[in-house]
PDB file of C-alpha atoms in Angstrom:
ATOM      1  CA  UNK A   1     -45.151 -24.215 -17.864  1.00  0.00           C
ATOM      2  CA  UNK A   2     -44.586 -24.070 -14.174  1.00  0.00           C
ATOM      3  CA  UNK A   3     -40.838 -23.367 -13.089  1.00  0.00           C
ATOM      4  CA  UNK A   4     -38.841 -25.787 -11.255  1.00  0.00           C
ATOM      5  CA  UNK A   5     -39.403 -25.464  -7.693  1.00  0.00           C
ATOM      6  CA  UNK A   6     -35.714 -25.718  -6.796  1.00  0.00           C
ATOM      7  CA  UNK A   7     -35.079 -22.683  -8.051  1.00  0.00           C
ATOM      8  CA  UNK A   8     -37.997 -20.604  -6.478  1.00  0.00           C
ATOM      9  CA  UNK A   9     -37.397 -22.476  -3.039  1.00  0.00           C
ATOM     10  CA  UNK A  10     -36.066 -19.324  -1.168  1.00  0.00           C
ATOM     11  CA  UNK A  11     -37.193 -20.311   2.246  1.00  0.00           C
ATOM     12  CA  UNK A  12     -34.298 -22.180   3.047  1.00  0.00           C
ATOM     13  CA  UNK A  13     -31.965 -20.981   6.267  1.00  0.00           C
ATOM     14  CA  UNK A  14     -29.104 -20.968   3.342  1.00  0.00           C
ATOM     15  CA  UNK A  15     -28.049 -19.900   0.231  1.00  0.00           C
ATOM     16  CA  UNK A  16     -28.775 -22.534  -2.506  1.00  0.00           C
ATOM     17  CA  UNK A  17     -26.140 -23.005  -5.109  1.00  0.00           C
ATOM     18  CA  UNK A  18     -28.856 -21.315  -7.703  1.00  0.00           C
ATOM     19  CA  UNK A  19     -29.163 -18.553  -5.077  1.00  0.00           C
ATOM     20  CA  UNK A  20     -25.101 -18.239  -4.925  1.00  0.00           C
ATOM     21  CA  UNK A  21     -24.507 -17.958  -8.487  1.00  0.00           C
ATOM     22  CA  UNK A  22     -27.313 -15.240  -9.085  1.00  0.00           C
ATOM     23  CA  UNK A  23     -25.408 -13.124  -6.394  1.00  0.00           C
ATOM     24  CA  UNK A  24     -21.788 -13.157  -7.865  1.00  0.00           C
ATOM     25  CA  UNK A  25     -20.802 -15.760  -5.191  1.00  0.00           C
ATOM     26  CA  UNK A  26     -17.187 -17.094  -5.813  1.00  0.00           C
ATOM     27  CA  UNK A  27     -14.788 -16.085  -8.135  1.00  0.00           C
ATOM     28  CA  UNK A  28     -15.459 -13.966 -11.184  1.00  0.00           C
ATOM     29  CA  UNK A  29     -13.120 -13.925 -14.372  1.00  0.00           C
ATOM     30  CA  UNK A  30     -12.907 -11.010 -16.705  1.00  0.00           C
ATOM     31  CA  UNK A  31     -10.812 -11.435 -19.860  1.00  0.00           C
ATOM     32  CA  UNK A  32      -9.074  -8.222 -20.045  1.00  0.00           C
ATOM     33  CA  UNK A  33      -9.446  -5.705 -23.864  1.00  0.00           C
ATOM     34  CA  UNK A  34      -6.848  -4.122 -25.105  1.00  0.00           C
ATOM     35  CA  UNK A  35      -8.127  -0.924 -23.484  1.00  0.00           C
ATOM     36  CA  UNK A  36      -7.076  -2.166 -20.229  1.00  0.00           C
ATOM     37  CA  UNK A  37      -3.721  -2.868 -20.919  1.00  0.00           C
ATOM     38  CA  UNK A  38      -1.002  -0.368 -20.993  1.00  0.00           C
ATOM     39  CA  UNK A  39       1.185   0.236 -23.680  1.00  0.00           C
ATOM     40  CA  UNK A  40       4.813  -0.572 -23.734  1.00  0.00           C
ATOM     41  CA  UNK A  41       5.921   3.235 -24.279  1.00  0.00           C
ATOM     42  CA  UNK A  42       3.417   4.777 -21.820  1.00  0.00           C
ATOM     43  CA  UNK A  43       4.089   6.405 -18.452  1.00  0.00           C
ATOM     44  CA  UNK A  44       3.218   4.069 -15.642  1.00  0.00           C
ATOM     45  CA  UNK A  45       2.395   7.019 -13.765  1.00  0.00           C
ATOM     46  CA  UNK A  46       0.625   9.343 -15.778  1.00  0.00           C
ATOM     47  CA  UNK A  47      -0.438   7.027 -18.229  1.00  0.00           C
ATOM     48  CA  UNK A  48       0.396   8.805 -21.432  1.00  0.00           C
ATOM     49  CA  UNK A  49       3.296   8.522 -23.817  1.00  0.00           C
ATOM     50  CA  UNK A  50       6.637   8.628 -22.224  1.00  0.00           C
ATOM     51  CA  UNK A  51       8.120  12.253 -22.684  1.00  0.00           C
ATOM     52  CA  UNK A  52      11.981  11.845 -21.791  1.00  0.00           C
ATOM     53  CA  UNK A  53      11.828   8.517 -20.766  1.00  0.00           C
ATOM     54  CA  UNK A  54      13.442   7.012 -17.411  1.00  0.00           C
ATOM     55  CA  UNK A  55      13.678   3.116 -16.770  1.00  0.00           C
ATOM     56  CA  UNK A  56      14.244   1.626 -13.410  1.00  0.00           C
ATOM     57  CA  UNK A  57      16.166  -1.693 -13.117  1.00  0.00           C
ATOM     58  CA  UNK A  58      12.946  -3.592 -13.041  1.00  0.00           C
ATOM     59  CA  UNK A  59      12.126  -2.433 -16.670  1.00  0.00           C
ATOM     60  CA  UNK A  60       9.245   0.345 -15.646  1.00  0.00           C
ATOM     61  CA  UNK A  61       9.318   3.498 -18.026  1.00  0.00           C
ATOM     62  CA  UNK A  62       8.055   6.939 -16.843  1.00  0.00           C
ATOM     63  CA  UNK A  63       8.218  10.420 -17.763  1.00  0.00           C
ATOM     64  CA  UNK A  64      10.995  12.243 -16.343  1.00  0.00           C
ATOM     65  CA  UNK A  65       8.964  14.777 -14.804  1.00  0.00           C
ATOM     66  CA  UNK A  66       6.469  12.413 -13.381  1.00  0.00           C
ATOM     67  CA  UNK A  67       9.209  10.230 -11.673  1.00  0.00           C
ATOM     68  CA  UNK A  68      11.157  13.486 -10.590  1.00  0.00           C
ATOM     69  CA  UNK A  69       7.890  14.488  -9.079  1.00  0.00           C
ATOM     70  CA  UNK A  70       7.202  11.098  -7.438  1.00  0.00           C
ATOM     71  CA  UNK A  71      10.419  10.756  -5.584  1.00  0.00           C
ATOM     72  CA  UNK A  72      10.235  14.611  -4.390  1.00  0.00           C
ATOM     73  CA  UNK A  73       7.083  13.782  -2.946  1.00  0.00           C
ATOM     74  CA  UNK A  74       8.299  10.021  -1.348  1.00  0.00           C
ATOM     75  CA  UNK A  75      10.943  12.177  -0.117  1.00  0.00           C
ATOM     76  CA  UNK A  76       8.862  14.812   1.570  1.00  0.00           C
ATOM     77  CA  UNK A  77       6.521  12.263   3.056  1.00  0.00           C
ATOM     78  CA  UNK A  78       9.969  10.330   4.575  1.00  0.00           C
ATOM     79  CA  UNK A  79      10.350  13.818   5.914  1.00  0.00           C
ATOM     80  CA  UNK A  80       7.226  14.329   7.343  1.00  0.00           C
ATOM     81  CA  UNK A  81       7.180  10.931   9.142  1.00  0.00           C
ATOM     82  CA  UNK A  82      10.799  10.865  10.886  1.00  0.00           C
ATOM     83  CA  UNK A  83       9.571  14.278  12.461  1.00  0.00           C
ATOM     84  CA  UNK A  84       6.246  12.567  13.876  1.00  0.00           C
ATOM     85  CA  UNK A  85       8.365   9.706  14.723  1.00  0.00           C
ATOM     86  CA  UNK A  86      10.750  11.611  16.409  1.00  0.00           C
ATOM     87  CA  UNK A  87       7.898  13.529  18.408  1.00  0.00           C
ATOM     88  CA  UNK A  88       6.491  10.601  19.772  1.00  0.00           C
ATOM     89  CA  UNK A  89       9.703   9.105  20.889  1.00  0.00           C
ATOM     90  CA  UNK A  90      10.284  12.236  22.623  1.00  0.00           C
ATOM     91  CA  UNK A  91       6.808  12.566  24.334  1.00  0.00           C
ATOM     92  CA  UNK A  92       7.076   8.641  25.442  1.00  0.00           C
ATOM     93  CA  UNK A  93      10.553   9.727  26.712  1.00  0.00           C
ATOM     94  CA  UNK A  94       8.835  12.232  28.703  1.00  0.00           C
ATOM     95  CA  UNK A  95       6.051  10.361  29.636  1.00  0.00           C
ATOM     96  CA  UNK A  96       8.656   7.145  31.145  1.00  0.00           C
ATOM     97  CA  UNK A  97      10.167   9.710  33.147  1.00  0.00           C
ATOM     98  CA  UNK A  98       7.003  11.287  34.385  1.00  0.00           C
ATOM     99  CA  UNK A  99       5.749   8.042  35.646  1.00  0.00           C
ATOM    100  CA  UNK A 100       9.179   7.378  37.360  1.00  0.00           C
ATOM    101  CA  UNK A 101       8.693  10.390  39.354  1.00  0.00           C
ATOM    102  CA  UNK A 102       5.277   9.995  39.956  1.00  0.00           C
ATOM    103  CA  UNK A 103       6.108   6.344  41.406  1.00  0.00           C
ATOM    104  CA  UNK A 104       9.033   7.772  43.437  1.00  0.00           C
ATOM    105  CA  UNK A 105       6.866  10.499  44.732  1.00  0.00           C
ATOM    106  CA  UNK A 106       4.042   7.672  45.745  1.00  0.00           C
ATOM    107  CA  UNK A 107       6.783   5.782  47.486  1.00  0.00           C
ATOM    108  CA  UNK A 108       7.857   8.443  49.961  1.00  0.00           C
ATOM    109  CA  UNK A 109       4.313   9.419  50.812  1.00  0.00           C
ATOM    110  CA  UNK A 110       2.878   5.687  51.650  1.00  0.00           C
ATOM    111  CA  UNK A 111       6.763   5.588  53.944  1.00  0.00           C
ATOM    112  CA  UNK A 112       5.481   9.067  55.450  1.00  0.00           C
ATOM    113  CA  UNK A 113       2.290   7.823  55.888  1.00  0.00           C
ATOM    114  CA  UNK A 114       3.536   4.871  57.559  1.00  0.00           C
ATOM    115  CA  UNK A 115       6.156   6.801  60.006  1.00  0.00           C
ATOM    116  CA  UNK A 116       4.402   9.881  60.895  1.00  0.00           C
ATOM    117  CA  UNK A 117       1.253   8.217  62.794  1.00  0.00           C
ATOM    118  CA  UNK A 118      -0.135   4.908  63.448  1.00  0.00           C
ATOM    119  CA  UNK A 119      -3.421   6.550  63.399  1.00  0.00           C
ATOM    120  CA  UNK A 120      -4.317   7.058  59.517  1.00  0.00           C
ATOM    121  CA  UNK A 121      -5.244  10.345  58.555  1.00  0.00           C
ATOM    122  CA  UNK A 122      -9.368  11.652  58.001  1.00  0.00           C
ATOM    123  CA  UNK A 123      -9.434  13.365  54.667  1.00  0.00           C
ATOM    124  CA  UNK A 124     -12.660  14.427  53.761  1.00  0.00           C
ATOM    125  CA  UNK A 125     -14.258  17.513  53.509  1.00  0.00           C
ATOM    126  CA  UNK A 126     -15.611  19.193  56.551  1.00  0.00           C
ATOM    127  CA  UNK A 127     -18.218  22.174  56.972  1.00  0.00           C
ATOM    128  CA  UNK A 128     -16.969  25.543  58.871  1.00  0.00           C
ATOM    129  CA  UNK A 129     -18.365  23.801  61.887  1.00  0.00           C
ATOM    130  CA  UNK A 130     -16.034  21.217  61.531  1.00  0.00           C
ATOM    131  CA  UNK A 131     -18.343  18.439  60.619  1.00  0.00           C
ATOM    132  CA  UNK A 132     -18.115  15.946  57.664  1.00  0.00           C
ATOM    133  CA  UNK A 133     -19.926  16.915  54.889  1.00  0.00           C
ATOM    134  CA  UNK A 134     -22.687  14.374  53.768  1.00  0.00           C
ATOM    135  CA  UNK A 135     -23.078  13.195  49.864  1.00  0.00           C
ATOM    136  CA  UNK A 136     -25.115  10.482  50.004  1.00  0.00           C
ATOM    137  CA  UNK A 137     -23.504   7.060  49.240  1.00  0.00           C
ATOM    138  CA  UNK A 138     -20.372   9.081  47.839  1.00  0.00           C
ATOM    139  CA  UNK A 139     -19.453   9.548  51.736  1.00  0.00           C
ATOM    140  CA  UNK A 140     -18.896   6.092  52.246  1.00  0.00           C
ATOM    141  CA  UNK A 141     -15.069   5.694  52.474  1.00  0.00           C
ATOM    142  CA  UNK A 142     -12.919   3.149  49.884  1.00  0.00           C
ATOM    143  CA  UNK A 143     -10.019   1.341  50.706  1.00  0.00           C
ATOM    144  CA  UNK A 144      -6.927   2.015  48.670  1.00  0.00           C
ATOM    145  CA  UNK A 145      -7.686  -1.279  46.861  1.00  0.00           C
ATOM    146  CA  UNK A 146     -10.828  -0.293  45.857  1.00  0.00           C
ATOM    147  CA  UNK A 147     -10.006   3.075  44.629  1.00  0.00           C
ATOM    148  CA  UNK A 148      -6.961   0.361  42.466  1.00  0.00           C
ATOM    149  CA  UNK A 149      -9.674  -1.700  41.582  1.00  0.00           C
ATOM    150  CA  UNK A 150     -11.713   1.053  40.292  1.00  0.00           C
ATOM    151  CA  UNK A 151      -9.355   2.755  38.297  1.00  0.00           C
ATOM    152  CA  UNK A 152      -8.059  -0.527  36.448  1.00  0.00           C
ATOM    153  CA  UNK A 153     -11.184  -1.787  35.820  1.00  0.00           C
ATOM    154  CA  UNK A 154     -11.691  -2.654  32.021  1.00  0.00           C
ATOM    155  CA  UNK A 155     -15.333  -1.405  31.918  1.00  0.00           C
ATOM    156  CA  UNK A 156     -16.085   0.062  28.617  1.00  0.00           C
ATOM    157  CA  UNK A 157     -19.544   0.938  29.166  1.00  0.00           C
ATOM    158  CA  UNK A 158     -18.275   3.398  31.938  1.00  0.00           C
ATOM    159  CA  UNK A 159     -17.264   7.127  30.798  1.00  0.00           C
ATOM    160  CA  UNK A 160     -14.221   7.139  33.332  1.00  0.00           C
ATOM    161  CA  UNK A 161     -13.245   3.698  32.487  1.00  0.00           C
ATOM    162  CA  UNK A 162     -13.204   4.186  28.604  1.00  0.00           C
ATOM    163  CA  UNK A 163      -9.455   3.625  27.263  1.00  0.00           C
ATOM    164  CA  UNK A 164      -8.509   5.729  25.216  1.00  0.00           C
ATOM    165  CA  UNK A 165      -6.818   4.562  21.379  1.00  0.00           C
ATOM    166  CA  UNK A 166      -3.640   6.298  21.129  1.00  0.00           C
ATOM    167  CA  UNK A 167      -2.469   5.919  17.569  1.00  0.00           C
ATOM    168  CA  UNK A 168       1.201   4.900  17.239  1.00  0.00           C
ATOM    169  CA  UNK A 169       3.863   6.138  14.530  1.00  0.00           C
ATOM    170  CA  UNK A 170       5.742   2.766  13.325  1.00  0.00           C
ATOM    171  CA  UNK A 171       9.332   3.774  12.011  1.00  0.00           C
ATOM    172  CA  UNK A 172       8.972   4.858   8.415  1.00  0.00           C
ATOM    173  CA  UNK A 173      11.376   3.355   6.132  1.00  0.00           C
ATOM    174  CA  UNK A 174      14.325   5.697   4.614  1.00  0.00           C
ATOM    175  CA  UNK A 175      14.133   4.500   1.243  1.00  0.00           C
ATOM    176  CA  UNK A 176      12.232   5.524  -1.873  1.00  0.00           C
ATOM    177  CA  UNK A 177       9.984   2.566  -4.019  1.00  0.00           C
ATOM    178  CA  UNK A 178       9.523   2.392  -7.212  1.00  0.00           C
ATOM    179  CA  UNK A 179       5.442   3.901  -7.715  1.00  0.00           C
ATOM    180  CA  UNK A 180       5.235   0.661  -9.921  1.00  0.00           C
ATOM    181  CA  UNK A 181       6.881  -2.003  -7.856  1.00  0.00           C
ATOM    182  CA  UNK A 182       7.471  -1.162  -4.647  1.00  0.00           C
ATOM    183  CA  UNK A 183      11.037  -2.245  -4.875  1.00  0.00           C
ATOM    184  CA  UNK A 184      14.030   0.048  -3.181  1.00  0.00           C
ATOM    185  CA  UNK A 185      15.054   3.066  -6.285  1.00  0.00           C
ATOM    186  CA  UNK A 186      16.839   5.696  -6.013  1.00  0.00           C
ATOM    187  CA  UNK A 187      17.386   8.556  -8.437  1.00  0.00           C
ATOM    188  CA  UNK A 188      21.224   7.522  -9.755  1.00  0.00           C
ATOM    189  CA  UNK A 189      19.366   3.803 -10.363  1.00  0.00           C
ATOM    190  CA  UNK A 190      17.012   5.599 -13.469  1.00  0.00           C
ATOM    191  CA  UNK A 191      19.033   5.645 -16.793  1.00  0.00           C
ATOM    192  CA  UNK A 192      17.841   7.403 -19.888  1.00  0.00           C
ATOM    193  CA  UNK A 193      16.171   5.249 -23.074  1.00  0.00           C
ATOM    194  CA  UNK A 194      16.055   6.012 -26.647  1.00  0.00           C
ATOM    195  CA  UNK A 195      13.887   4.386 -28.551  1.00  0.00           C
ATOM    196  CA  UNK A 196      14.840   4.147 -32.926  1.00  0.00           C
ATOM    197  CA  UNK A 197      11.769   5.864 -34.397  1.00  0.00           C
ATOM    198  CA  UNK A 198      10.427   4.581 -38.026  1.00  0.00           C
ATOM    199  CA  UNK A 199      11.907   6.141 -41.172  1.00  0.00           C
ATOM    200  CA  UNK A 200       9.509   9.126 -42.497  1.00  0.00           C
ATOM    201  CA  UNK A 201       8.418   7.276 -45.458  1.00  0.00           C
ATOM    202  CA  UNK A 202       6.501   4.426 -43.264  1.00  0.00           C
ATOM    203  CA  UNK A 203       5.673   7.098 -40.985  1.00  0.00           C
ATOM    204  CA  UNK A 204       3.494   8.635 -43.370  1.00  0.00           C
ATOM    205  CA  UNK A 205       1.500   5.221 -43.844  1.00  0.00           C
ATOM    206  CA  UNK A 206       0.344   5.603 -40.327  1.00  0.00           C
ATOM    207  CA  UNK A 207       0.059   8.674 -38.969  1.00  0.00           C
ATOM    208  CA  UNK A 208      -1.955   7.989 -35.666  1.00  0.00           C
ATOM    209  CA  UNK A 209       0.563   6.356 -33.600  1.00  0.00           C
ATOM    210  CA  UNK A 210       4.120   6.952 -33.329  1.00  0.00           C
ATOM    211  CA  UNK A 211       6.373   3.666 -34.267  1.00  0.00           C
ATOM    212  CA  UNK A 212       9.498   2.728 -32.993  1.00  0.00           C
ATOM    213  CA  UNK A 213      11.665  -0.114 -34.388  1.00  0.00           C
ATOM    214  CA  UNK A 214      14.655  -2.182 -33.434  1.00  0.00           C
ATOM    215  CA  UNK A 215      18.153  -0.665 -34.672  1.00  0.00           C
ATOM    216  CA  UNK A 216      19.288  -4.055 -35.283  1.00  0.00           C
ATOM    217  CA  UNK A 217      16.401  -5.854 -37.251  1.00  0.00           C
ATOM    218  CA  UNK A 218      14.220  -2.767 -38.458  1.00  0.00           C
ATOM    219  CA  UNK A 219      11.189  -4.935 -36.707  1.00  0.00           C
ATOM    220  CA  UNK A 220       8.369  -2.332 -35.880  1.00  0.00           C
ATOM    221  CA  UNK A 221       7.819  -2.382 -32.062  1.00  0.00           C
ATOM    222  CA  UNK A 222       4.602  -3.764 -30.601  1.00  0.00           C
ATOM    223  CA  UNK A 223       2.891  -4.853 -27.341  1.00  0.00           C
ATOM    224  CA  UNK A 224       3.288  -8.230 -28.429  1.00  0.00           C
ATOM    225  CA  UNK A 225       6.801  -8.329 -28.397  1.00  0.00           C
ATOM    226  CA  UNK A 226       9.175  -8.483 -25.464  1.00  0.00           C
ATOM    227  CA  UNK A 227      11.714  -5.559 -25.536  1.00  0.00           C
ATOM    228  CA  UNK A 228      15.102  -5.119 -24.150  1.00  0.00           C
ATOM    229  CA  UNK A 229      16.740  -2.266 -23.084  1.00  0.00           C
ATOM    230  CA  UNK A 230      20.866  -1.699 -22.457  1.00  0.00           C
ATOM    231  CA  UNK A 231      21.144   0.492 -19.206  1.00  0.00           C
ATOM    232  CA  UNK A 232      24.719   1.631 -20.072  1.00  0.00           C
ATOM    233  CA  UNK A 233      23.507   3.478 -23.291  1.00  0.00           C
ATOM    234  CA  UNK A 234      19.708   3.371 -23.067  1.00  0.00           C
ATOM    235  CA  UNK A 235      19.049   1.610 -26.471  1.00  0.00           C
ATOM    236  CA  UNK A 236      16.012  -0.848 -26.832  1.00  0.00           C
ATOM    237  CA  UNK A 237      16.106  -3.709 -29.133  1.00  0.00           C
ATOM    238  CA  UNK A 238      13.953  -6.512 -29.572  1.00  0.00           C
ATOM    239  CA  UNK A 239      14.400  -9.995 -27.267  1.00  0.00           C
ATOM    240  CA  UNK A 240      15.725 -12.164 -30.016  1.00  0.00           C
ATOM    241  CA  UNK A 241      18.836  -9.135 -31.185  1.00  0.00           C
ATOM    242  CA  UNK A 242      19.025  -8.830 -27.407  1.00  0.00           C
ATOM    243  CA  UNK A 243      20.394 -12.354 -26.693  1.00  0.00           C
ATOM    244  CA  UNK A 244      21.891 -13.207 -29.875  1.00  0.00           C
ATOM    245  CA  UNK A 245      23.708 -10.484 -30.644  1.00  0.00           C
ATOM    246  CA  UNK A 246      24.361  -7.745 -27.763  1.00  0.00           C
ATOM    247  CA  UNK A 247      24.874 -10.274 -25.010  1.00  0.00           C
ATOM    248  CA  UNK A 248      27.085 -12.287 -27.104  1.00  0.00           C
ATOM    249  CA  UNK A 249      29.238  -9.306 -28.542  1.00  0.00           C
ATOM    250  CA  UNK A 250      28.794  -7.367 -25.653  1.00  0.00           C
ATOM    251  CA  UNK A 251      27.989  -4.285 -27.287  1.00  0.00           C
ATOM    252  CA  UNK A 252      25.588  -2.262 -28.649  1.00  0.00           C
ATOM    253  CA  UNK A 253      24.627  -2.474 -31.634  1.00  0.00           C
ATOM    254  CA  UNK A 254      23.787   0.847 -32.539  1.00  0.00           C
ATOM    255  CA  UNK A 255      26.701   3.032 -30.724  1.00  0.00           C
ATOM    256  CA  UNK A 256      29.481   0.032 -30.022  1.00  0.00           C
ATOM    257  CA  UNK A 257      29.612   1.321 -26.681  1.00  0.00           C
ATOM    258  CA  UNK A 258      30.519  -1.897 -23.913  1.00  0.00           C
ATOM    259  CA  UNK A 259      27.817  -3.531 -22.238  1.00  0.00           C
ATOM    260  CA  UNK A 260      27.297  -6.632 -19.949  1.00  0.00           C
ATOM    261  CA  UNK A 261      24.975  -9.126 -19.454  1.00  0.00           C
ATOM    262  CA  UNK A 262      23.868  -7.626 -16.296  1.00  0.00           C
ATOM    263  CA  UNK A 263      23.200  -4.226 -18.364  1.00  0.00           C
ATOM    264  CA  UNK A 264      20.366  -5.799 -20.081  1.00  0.00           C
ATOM    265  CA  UNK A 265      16.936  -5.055 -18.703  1.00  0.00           C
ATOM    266  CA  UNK A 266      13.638  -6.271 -19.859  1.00  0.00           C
ATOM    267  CA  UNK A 267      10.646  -3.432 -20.353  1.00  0.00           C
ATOM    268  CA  UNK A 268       7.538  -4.280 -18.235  1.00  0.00           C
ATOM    269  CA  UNK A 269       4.840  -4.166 -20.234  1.00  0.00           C
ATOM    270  CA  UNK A 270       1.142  -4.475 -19.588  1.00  0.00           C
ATOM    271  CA  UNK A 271       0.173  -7.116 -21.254  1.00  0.00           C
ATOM    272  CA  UNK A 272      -1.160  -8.031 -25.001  1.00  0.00           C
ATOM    273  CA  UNK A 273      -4.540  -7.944 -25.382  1.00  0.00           C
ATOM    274  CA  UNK A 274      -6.625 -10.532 -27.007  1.00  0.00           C
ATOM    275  CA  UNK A 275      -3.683 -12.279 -28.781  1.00  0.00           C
ATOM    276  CA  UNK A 276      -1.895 -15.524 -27.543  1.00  0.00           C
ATOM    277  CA  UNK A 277       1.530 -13.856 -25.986  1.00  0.00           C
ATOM    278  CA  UNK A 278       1.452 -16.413 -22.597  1.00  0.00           C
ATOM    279  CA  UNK A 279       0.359 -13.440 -20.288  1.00  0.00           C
ATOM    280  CA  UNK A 280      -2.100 -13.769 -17.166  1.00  0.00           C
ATOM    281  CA  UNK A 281      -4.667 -11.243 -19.177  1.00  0.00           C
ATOM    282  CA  UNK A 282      -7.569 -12.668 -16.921  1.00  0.00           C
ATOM    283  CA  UNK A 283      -8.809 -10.378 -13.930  1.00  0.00           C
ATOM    284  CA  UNK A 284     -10.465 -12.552 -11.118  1.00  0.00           C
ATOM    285  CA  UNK A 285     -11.701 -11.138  -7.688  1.00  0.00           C
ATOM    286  CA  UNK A 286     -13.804 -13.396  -5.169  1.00  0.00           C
ATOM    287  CA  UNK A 287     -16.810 -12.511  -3.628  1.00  0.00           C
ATOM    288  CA  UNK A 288     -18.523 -13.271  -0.032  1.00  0.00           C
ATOM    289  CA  UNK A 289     -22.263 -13.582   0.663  1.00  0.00           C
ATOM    290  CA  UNK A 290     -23.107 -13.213   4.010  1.00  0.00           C
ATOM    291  CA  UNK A 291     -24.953 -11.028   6.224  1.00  0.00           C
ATOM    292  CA  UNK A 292     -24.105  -7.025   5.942  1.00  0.00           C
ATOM    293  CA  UNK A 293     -22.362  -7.562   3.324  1.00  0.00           C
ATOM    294  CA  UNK A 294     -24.395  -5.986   0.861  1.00  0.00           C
ATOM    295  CA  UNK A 295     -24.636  -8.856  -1.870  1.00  0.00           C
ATOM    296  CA  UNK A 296     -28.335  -9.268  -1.328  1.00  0.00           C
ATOM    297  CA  UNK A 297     -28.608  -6.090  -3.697  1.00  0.00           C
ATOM    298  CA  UNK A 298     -26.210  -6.340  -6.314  1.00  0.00           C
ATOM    299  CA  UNK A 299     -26.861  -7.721  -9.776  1.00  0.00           C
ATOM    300  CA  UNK A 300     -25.841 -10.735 -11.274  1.00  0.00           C
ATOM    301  CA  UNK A 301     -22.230 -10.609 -12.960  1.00  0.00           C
ATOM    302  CA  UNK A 302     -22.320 -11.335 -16.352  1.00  0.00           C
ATOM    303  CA  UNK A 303     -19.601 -13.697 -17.762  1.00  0.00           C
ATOM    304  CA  UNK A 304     -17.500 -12.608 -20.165  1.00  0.00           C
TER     305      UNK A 304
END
């Protein structure tokens, strides 16, 4: 049975909508598996479970190491830029001035030139007999607006004329970001967090993953659930202990010690997998079709 010719009508100047769809055109949606989303007790740098765990303000957990290392590094980099910086304010420093005495010196010789003789002075190269030496149509003399002219002139295809990119240092900032959020941390901003592991006994049930609960409600602790954690002790309980009972005694519940409302930060998590938990767990990313860009040879996407 023949084919509809619609679809095998590819001598059109432009993509049909067929055509578009076979190439990825638009915006593709992936639903995301659990095995691309990130535990709640997981570095976010190293990806692995949380050894000594630090929390920033914005609720990211890391390893103490791995956020010690970070920083050290931001800091060295910070380093590294405020000395380039610093270089190239010092060579445009000494360029400025350069150019100032190179315009004062150009000053004095055109009001030389201009009081000495009325006659202007022959330079050119001469022979040992005194005559001007001959180099075809480079002899011919140019006026100073010429020689202006020609060394102004935007002509790229020229060797002479080429500019030249000169890559600028912008100011680097001072402060050190967060590897997970980009906000402003600093070291004294990271507070400690213990997290209640299970009794033995229902350890034992489950011995692949490690379990923590909430000291409050004994509730194990999942990806589906939204923790909270008190920066003035580093305890984690679940949302619903968090606002009921901490912010309203404020507490802790598990070592009395006083806490505020501002002390309570919620753990960033990455995300909850296939279950219903009102989290954007959809990946999209839009594609062009054009010339060189390379979509004539990729494959269909397949929807998930």
């Amino acid at each position: 049975m023949p084919q509809r010719h619609s679809k095998n009508n590819n001598d059109l100047a432009f993509f049909t909508y067929d055509e578009r769809k076979k190439l990825g055109y638009g915006t593709q949606k992936e639903r995301l598996g659990k095995d691309s989303i990130k535990p709640f007790d997981f570095c976010c740098i190293c990806l692995q479970p949380v050894i000594d765990p630090l929390c920033c303000l914005k609720g990211h957990l890391f390893c103490k190491e791995c956020i010690f290392e970070c920083l050290l590094a931001q800091k060295k980099d910070i380093k590294r830029k405020v000395a380039a910086f610093n270089l190239q304010q010092k060579q445009d420093q000494e360029e400025e001035l350069e150019k100032r005495t190179l315009e004062r010196e150009r000053q004095l010789d055109a009001f030389d030139h201009l009081n000495s003789s009325a006659v202007p002075h022959q330079q050119g190269t001469q022979l040992a007999d005194g005559r001007h030496a001959f180099h075809g149509a480079n002899s011919v003399r140019v006026t100073a607006y010429e020689e202006e002219a020609l060394r102004t002139m935007k002509a790229f295809w020229l060797p002479s004329a080429t500019p030249e990119a000169q890559e600028r240092v912008q100011a680097p900032l001072m402060d050190t970001c967060c590897p997970q959020g980009n906000e402003k941390v600093r070291l004294k901003d990271l507070f400690p967090i213990t997290f209640t592991d299970v009794p033995h006994q229902e350890k034992e049930i489950d011995m692949h993953a490690v379990k923590y609960l909430c000291p409050s409600c004994s509730v194990t602790f999942t990806n589906t659930q939204t923790l909270v954690a008190v920066s003035s002790c580093g305890h984690v309980f679940c949302k619903k202990c968090a606002e009921q009972f901490v912010a309203q005694d404020k507490s802790c519940l598990a070592c009395n010690k006083v806490c505020k409302s501002k002390n309570l930060v919620v753990l960033e998590k990455g995300g909850t997998g296939f279950s219903g938990h009102d989290e954007n767990l959809e990946a999209t990313t839009f594609k062009h079709v054009g010339s060189g860009t390379g979509m004539g040879l990729s494959r269909p996407t397949t929807q998930l």
